[in-house]
PDB file of C-alpha atoms in Angstrom:
ATOM      1  CA  GLN A   1     -43.921 101.360 -87.832  1.00 67.00           C
ATOM      2  CA  GLN A   2     -41.963 102.691 -84.375  1.00 76.00           C
ATOM      3  CA  GLN A   3     -38.011 103.448 -86.282  1.00 88.00           C
ATOM      4  CA  VAL A   4     -37.274 104.177 -82.845  1.00 94.00           C
ATOM      5  CA  LYS A   5     -38.220 102.217 -80.462  1.00 95.00           C
ATOM      6  CA  GLN A   6     -37.642 103.309 -75.741  1.00 96.00           C
ATOM      7  CA  SER A   7     -38.183 101.724 -72.770  1.00 96.00           C
ATOM      8  CA  PRO A   8     -39.345 102.463 -69.651  1.00 97.00           C
ATOM      9  CA  GLN A   9     -42.033 104.592 -70.187  1.00 95.00           C
ATOM     10  CA  SER A  10     -41.889 105.252 -67.175  1.00 97.00           C
ATOM     11  CA  LEU A  11     -39.232 105.262 -64.591  1.00 97.00           C
ATOM     12  CA  ILE A  12     -38.096 106.283 -60.545  1.00 98.00           C
ATOM     13  CA  VAL A  13     -34.778 106.116 -58.959  1.00 98.00           C
ATOM     14  CA  GLN A  14     -33.193 107.539 -55.589  1.00 98.00           C
ATOM     15  CA  LYS A  15     -31.651 110.759 -55.547  1.00 97.00           C
ATOM     16  CA  GLY A  16     -27.837 109.784 -56.042  1.00 97.00           C
ATOM     17  CA  GLY A  17     -28.940 107.021 -58.446  1.00 97.00           C
ATOM     18  CA  ILE A  18     -28.689 105.697 -61.896  1.00 98.00           C
ATOM     19  CA  SER A  19     -31.096 106.963 -64.294  1.00 98.00           C
ATOM     20  CA  ILE A  20     -31.438 104.409 -67.491  1.00 98.00           C
ATOM     21  CA  ILE A  21     -32.927 104.093 -70.549  1.00 98.00           C
ATOM     22  CA  ASN A  22     -32.723 102.644 -73.492  1.00 98.00           C
ATOM     23  CA  CYS A  23     -33.324 102.930 -77.105  1.00 98.00           C
ATOM     24  CA  ALA A  24     -33.560 100.871 -80.134  1.00 97.00           C
ATOM     25  CA  TYR A  25     -33.848 101.649 -84.040  1.00 96.00           C
ATOM     26  CA  GLU A  26     -33.646  99.825 -87.064  1.00 92.00           C
ATOM     27  CA  ASN A  27     -32.330 101.928 -90.119  1.00 93.00           C
ATOM     28  CA  THR A  28     -28.967 100.998 -90.274  1.00 92.00           C
ATOM     29  CA  ALA A  29     -28.671 104.572 -92.075  1.00 92.00           C
ATOM     30  CA  PHE A  30     -29.298 106.558 -89.032  1.00 93.00           C
ATOM     31  CA  ASP A  31     -26.236 108.497 -88.409  1.00 90.00           C
ATOM     32  CA  TYR A  32     -26.829 110.831 -85.487  1.00 92.00           C
ATOM     33  CA  PHE A  33     -28.591 109.540 -81.931  1.00 95.00           C
ATOM     34  CA  PRO A  34     -29.510 112.599 -80.170  1.00 94.00           C
ATOM     35  CA  TRP A  35     -31.607 112.533 -76.484  1.00 97.00           C
ATOM     36  CA  TYR A  36     -33.715 114.928 -75.304  1.00 97.00           C
ATOM     37  CA  GLN A  37     -35.487 116.727 -72.317  1.00 97.00           C
ATOM     38  CA  GLN A  38     -38.419 118.222 -72.121  1.00 97.00           C
ATOM     39  CA  PHE A  39     -40.208 120.043 -68.449  1.00 96.00           C
ATOM     40  CA  PRO A  40     -44.088 120.173 -68.826  1.00 92.00           C
ATOM     41  CA  GLY A  41     -45.326 122.706 -70.142  1.00 90.00           C
ATOM     42  CA  LYS A  42     -41.761 123.508 -72.518  1.00 92.00           C
ATOM     43  CA  GLY A  43     -40.644 122.171 -75.254  1.00 94.00           C
ATOM     44  CA  PRO A  44     -38.517 119.684 -75.454  1.00 95.00           C
ATOM     45  CA  ALA A  45     -34.570 120.907 -75.341  1.00 94.00           C
ATOM     46  CA  LEU A  46     -31.092 118.739 -76.644  1.00 93.00           C
ATOM     47  CA  LEU A  47     -29.446 117.513 -73.825  1.00 95.00           C
ATOM     48  CA  ILE A  48     -26.628 114.998 -75.370  1.00 94.00           C
ATOM     49  CA  ALA A  49     -25.711 113.292 -79.092  1.00 93.00           C
ATOM     50  CA  ILE A  50     -23.676 110.941 -80.054  1.00 92.00           C
ATOM     51  CA  ARG A  51     -22.541 109.377 -84.294  1.00 90.00           C
ATOM     52  CA  PRO A  52     -22.317 105.950 -84.129  1.00 88.00           C
ATOM     53  CA  ASP A  53     -18.181 106.139 -84.679  1.00 89.00           C
ATOM     54  CA  VAL A  54     -17.737 106.584 -80.907  1.00 90.00           C
ATOM     55  CA  SER A  55     -19.598 104.223 -78.420  1.00 93.00           C
ATOM     56  CA  GLU A  56     -19.486 105.987 -75.771  1.00 96.00           C
ATOM     57  CA  LYS A  57     -20.581 110.003 -74.669  1.00 95.00           C
ATOM     58  CA  LYS A  58     -20.177 111.503 -71.756  1.00 96.00           C
ATOM     59  CA  GLU A  59     -21.263 115.403 -70.863  1.00 94.00           C
ATOM     60  CA  GLY A  60     -21.151 116.113 -67.039  1.00 96.00           C
ATOM     61  CA  ARG A  61     -23.708 113.446 -65.151  1.00 97.00           C
ATOM     62  CA  PHE A  62     -24.833 112.215 -68.911  1.00 97.00           C
ATOM     63  CA  THR A  63     -24.311 109.267 -70.714  1.00 97.00           C
ATOM     64  CA  ILE A  64     -24.606 108.251 -74.043  1.00 96.00           C
ATOM     65  CA  SER A  65     -23.691 104.316 -74.436  1.00 96.00           C
ATOM     66  CA  PHE A  66     -23.783 102.846 -78.889  1.00 96.00           C
ATOM     67  CA  ASN A  67     -23.656  99.656 -79.475  1.00 95.00           C
ATOM     68  CA  LYS A  68     -23.798  99.923 -83.584  1.00 93.00           C
ATOM     69  CA  SER A  69     -23.933  96.050 -83.581  1.00 93.00           C
ATOM     70  CA  ALA A  70     -27.128  95.625 -81.602  1.00 95.00           C
ATOM     71  CA  LYS A  71     -28.449  98.811 -82.966  1.00 95.00           C
ATOM     72  CA  GLN A  72     -29.128 100.010 -78.941  1.00 97.00           C
ATOM     73  CA  PHE A  73     -28.098 103.287 -77.565  1.00 97.00           C
ATOM     74  CA  SER A  74     -28.945 104.098 -73.774  1.00 98.00           C
ATOM     75  CA  LEU A  75     -28.758 107.596 -71.411  1.00 98.00           C
ATOM     76  CA  HIS A  76     -27.753 106.953 -68.038  1.00 98.00           C
ATOM     77  CA  ILE A  77     -27.506 110.044 -65.460  1.00 98.00           C
ATOM     78  CA  MET A  78     -25.322 109.521 -63.119  1.00 97.00           C
ATOM     79  CA  ASP A  79     -25.965 110.826 -59.224  1.00 98.00           C
ATOM     80  CA  SER A  80     -29.996 111.678 -60.155  1.00 98.00           C
ATOM     81  CA  GLN A  81     -31.651 114.890 -58.312  1.00 97.00           C
ATOM     82  CA  PRO A  82     -34.385 116.163 -58.339  1.00 97.00           C
ATOM     83  CA  GLY A  83     -33.975 118.371 -61.220  1.00 97.00           C
ATOM     84  CA  ASP A  84     -33.579 115.560 -63.687  1.00 98.00           C
ATOM     85  CA  SER A  85     -37.540 114.447 -63.195  1.00 98.00           C
ATOM     86  CA  ALA A  86     -38.566 115.094 -66.844  1.00 97.00           C
ATOM     87  CA  THR A  87     -39.279 113.504 -70.112  1.00 97.00           C
ATOM     88  CA  TYR A  88     -36.383 111.913 -72.045  1.00 98.00           C
ATOM     89  CA  PHE A  89     -37.142 110.905 -74.765  1.00 97.00           C
ATOM     90  CA  CYS A  90     -33.866 109.356 -77.319  1.00 97.00           C
ATOM     91  CA  ALA A  91     -33.523 110.323 -81.732  1.00 96.00           C
ATOM     92  CA  ALA A  92     -32.411 108.492 -84.806  1.00 95.00           C
ATOM     93  CA  GLY A  93     -32.028 110.178 -88.231  1.00 91.00           C
ATOM     94  CA  VAL A  94     -29.825 111.246 -90.715  1.00 86.00           C
ATOM     95  CA  LEU A  95     -29.744 114.328 -93.734  1.00 74.00           C
ATOM     96  CA  ASN A  96     -31.960 116.682 -90.408  1.00 82.00           C
ATOM     97  CA  LYS A  97     -34.846 114.488 -90.385  1.00 87.00           C
ATOM     98  CA  PHE A  98     -34.909 112.935 -86.936  1.00 91.00           C
ATOM     99  CA  TYR A  99     -37.598 109.959 -85.311  1.00 92.00           C
ATOM    100  CA  PHE A 100     -38.147 110.448 -81.914  1.00 94.00           C
ATOM    101  CA  GLY A 101     -38.917 107.616 -79.210  1.00 94.00           C
ATOM    102  CA  SER A 102     -42.489 107.520 -77.313  1.00 94.00           C
ATOM    103  CA  GLY A 103     -40.272 109.235 -73.950  1.00 95.00           C
ATOM    104  CA  THR A 104     -39.254 107.556 -71.045  1.00 97.00           C
ATOM    105  CA  LYS A 105     -40.938 109.747 -68.009  1.00 97.00           C
ATOM    106  CA  LEU A 106     -38.407 109.751 -65.625  1.00 98.00           C
ATOM    107  CA  ASN A 107     -39.044 110.679 -61.233  1.00 98.00           C
ATOM    108  CA  VAL A 108     -36.327 111.240 -59.223  1.00 98.00           C
ATOM    109  CA  LYS A 109     -37.418 111.219 -55.251  1.00 97.00           C
ATOM    110  CA  PRO A 110     -35.408 113.218 -52.722  1.00 93.00           C
TER     111      PRO A 110
ATOM    112  CA  ASP B   1     -33.173 130.149 -76.850  1.00 51.00           C
ATOM    113  CA  ALA B   2     -32.533 130.887 -81.207  1.00 58.00           C
ATOM    114  CA  GLY B   3     -35.786 132.852 -81.726  1.00 87.00           C
ATOM    115  CA  ILE B   4     -38.071 130.486 -82.276  1.00 94.00           C
ATOM    116  CA  THR B   5     -42.108 131.031 -81.861  1.00 95.00           C
ATOM    117  CA  GLN B   6     -45.372 129.593 -81.875  1.00 97.00           C
ATOM    118  CA  SER B   7     -49.263 131.080 -82.172  1.00 96.00           C
ATOM    119  CA  PRO B   8     -51.232 130.725 -81.249  1.00 96.00           C
ATOM    120  CA  ARG B   9     -50.355 129.241 -77.586  1.00 96.00           C
ATOM    121  CA  HIS B  10     -53.966 127.628 -77.206  1.00 97.00           C
ATOM    122  CA  LYS B  11     -56.588 127.141 -79.814  1.00 97.00           C
ATOM    123  CA  VAL B  12     -60.059 125.241 -78.862  1.00 97.00           C
ATOM    124  CA  THR B  13     -61.602 124.976 -82.295  1.00 96.00           C
ATOM    125  CA  GLU B  14     -63.883 123.088 -83.593  1.00 97.00           C
ATOM    126  CA  THR B  15     -64.785 119.691 -85.524  1.00 97.00           C
ATOM    127  CA  GLY B  16     -64.815 121.162 -89.522  1.00 97.00           C
ATOM    128  CA  THR B  17     -63.246 124.319 -89.093  1.00 96.00           C
ATOM    129  CA  PRO B  18     -60.197 124.790 -90.721  1.00 96.00           C
ATOM    130  CA  VAL B  19     -56.225 125.855 -88.669  1.00 97.00           C
ATOM    131  CA  THR B  20     -53.145 127.552 -88.995  1.00 98.00           C
ATOM    132  CA  LEU B  21     -50.539 127.352 -86.907  1.00 98.00           C
ATOM    133  CA  ARG B  22     -47.832 129.634 -87.084  1.00 98.00           C
ATOM    134  CA  CYS B  23     -43.808 129.006 -86.607  1.00 97.00           C
ATOM    135  CA  HIS B  24     -41.524 132.247 -87.267  1.00 97.00           C
ATOM    136  CA  GLN B  25     -37.388 131.798 -86.557  1.00 96.00           C
ATOM    137  CA  THR B  26     -35.788 134.634 -86.353  1.00 93.00           C
ATOM    138  CA  GLU B  27     -32.285 133.042 -87.219  1.00 87.00           C
ATOM    139  CA  ASN B  28     -32.809 132.750 -91.096  1.00 88.00           C
ATOM    140  CA  HIS B  29     -32.197 128.493 -90.405  1.00 92.00           C
ATOM    141  CA  ARG B  30     -32.749 126.308 -93.240  1.00 93.00           C
ATOM    142  CA  TYR B  31     -35.069 123.443 -91.827  1.00 94.00           C
ATOM    143  CA  MET B  32     -37.491 123.515 -90.636  1.00 96.00           C
ATOM    144  CA  TYR B  33     -40.512 120.773 -88.915  1.00 97.00           C
ATOM    145  CA  TRP B  34     -44.155 120.493 -87.456  1.00 98.00           C
ATOM    146  CA  TYR B  35     -43.875 117.362 -85.035  1.00 97.00           C
ATOM    147  CA  ARG B  36     -47.683 115.998 -83.047  1.00 97.00           C
ATOM    148  CA  GLN B  37     -46.964 115.067 -79.404  1.00 96.00           C
ATOM    149  CA  ASP B  38     -49.229 112.407 -78.430  1.00 93.00           C
ATOM    150  CA  PRO B  39     -48.926 110.373 -75.066  1.00 87.00           C
ATOM    151  CA  GLY B  40     -47.940 107.170 -75.573  1.00 84.00           C
ATOM    152  CA  HIS B  41     -45.951 108.431 -78.914  1.00 87.00           C
ATOM    153  CA  GLY B  42     -44.074 111.010 -78.239  1.00 90.00           C
ATOM    154  CA  LEU B  43     -42.792 112.839 -81.060  1.00 94.00           C
ATOM    155  CA  ARG B  44     -44.620 111.918 -84.870  1.00 94.00           C
ATOM    156  CA  LEU B  45     -43.520 114.567 -87.521  1.00 94.00           C
ATOM    157  CA  ILE B  46     -45.934 115.401 -90.422  1.00 96.00           C
ATOM    158  CA  HIS B  47     -44.151 117.387 -92.239  1.00 97.00           C
ATOM    159  CA  TYR B  48     -41.031 119.471 -92.568  1.00 96.00           C
ATOM    160  CA  SER B  49     -38.790 121.835 -94.379  1.00 96.00           C
ATOM    161  CA  TYR B  50     -36.021 121.952 -96.088  1.00 93.00           C
ATOM    162  CA  GLY B  51     -36.641 126.047 -98.289  1.00 93.00           C
ATOM    163  CA  VAL B  52     -38.642 129.061 -98.831  1.00 94.00           C
ATOM    164  CA  LYS B  53     -41.514 126.569-101.393  1.00 91.00           C
ATOM    165  CA  ASP B  54     -39.778 122.699-100.359  1.00 95.00           C
ATOM    166  CA  THR B  55     -41.543 120.512 -97.682  1.00 96.00           C
ATOM    167  CA  ASP B  56     -42.224 117.094 -97.380  1.00 95.00           C
ATOM    168  CA  LYS B  57     -44.113 114.494 -96.073  1.00 95.00           C
ATOM    169  CA  GLY B  58     -43.637 112.547 -92.529  1.00 93.00           C
ATOM    170  CA  GLU B  59     -45.275 109.917 -90.552  1.00 90.00           C
ATOM    171  CA  VAL B  60     -48.328 111.156 -89.884  1.00 95.00           C
ATOM    172  CA  SER B  61     -49.222 113.396 -92.596  1.00 96.00           C
ATOM    173  CA  ASP B  62     -52.515 113.193 -93.359  1.00 96.00           C
ATOM    174  CA  GLY B  63     -55.310 115.212 -93.152  1.00 96.00           C
ATOM    175  CA  TYR B  64     -52.328 118.020 -92.752  1.00 97.00           C
ATOM    176  CA  SER B  65     -50.350 121.094 -95.067  1.00 97.00           C
ATOM    177  CA  VAL B  66     -47.962 123.014 -95.076  1.00 97.00           C
ATOM    178  CA  SER B  67     -46.672 125.775 -96.364  1.00 97.00           C
ATOM    179  CA  ARG B  68     -43.340 128.264 -96.295  1.00 97.00           C
ATOM    180  CA  SER B  69     -42.959 131.460 -98.344  1.00 95.00           C
ATOM    181  CA  LYS B  70     -40.786 133.054 -96.830  1.00 95.00           C
ATOM    182  CA  THR B  71     -38.065 131.643 -94.330  1.00 95.00           C
ATOM    183  CA  GLU B  72     -38.749 132.189 -91.722  1.00 96.00           C
ATOM    184  CA  ASP B  73     -41.693 130.969 -91.560  1.00 97.00           C
ATOM    185  CA  PHE B  74     -43.402 127.983 -91.655  1.00 98.00           C
ATOM    186  CA  LEU B  75     -47.716 127.260 -91.103  1.00 98.00           C
ATOM    187  CA  LEU B  76     -49.208 123.521 -90.471  1.00 98.00           C
ATOM    188  CA  THR B  77     -52.453 123.853 -91.934  1.00 98.00           C
ATOM    189  CA  LEU B  78     -55.032 121.915 -90.844  1.00 97.00           C
ATOM    190  CA  GLU B  79     -58.313 121.982 -93.639  1.00 93.00           C
ATOM    191  CA  SER B  80     -60.900 119.904 -91.390  1.00 96.00           C
ATOM    192  CA  ALA B  81     -59.919 119.763 -88.202  1.00 97.00           C
ATOM    193  CA  THR B  82     -60.549 116.505 -86.649  1.00 97.00           C
ATOM    194  CA  SER B  83     -60.782 115.458 -83.089  1.00 97.00           C
ATOM    195  CA  SER B  84     -58.524 112.681 -83.401  1.00 96.00           C
ATOM    196  CA  GLN B  85     -56.689 115.989 -84.209  1.00 97.00           C
ATOM    197  CA  THR B  86     -56.652 117.359 -80.845  1.00 97.00           C
ATOM    198  CA  SER B  87     -52.911 117.269 -79.280  1.00 97.00           C
ATOM    199  CA  VAL B  88     -49.739 119.329 -78.688  1.00 97.00           C
ATOM    200  CA  TYR B  89     -47.656 120.258 -81.569  1.00 98.00           C
ATOM    201  CA  PHE B  90     -44.392 121.517 -82.051  1.00 97.00           C
ATOM    202  CA  CYS B  91     -42.378 123.412 -84.348  1.00 97.00           C
ATOM    203  CA  ALA B  92     -38.503 122.967 -84.451  1.00 96.00           C
ATOM    204  CA  ILE B  93     -35.406 124.332 -86.616  1.00 94.00           C
ATOM    205  CA  SER B  94     -32.808 122.413 -86.531  1.00 90.00           C
ATOM    206  CA  VAL B  95     -29.327 124.638 -85.586  1.00 86.00           C
ATOM    207  CA  PRO B  96     -26.097 123.382 -86.323  1.00 81.00           C
ATOM    208  CA  GLN B  97     -24.070 122.779 -83.236  1.00 77.00           C
ATOM    209  CA  GLY B  98     -21.252 123.009 -84.328  1.00 75.00           C
ATOM    210  CA  ALA B  99     -17.866 119.967 -84.768  1.00 72.00           C
ATOM    211  CA  GLY B 100     -20.869 119.178 -87.218  1.00 71.00           C
ATOM    212  CA  GLU B 101     -23.754 118.194 -84.793  1.00 76.00           C
ATOM    213  CA  TYR B 102     -26.595 119.637 -84.809  1.00 79.00           C
ATOM    214  CA  GLY B 103     -29.954 119.237 -82.671  1.00 86.00           C
ATOM    215  CA  TYR B 104     -33.172 120.617 -82.967  1.00 91.00           C
ATOM    216  CA  THR B 105     -34.815 124.375 -81.328  1.00 92.00           C
ATOM    217  CA  PHE B 106     -37.688 124.095 -80.123  1.00 95.00           C
ATOM    218  CA  GLY B 107     -40.585 126.419 -80.350  1.00 95.00           C
ATOM    219  CA  SER B 108     -43.368 126.130 -76.866  1.00 94.00           C
ATOM    220  CA  GLY B 109     -45.347 124.246 -78.417  1.00 96.00           C
ATOM    221  CA  THR B 110     -49.380 124.665 -79.296  1.00 97.00           C
ATOM    222  CA  ARG B 111     -51.693 123.184 -77.186  1.00 97.00           C
ATOM    223  CA  LEU B 112     -55.003 122.362 -79.907  1.00 98.00           C
ATOM    224  CA  THR B 113     -57.849 120.854 -79.462  1.00 97.00           C
ATOM    225  CA  VAL B 114     -60.784 119.868 -81.661  1.00 97.00           C
ATOM    226  CA  VAL B 115     -64.314 119.793 -80.310  1.00 96.00           C
TER     227      VAL B 115
END
């Protein structure tokens, strides 16, 4: 049973547009929700993370929106750039143990 | 980078042979993890460790074993490799990010092919 469901599987966005990736979870014990960015041939790298006591967190062009009642969270990439083209993973977990979504491959067209 | 290295980077092995992958960290972090990455499945937890000789199973632990005899090393062993274990394997450590936050730092991965 997949602990974290992520959509879409792939996404194409024009340069300057907004990229939105969505995730949902079931386990209400989860208390930390990070996002990771992965470039080809590399390991995933931590991008931004949020705790369930806040509804939004913004770092530069990246924003996490969190809806605790719906058990959903999303990543918004504002002013998307070709350099943002990568695979993005959401994760959810507790006590240093995380489950990952299946990933979204983002392609930002110039 | 947090100082985490995986070896080997690539390996081709035959079905039925044992294989050991190594993860080494230089910063004395307590938590270490092994994940496998497959298309359509994302990253799935195989085993993790919360200290020397303290390990536990993850989502997809069947066919894998781990050992952690030193803080800096976490070994993943495929006792008898099968084609379904062809994958990219990532080691990760949990690193404090400050203000009560934490995140994983991943190694560069090991691409394992079982033929």
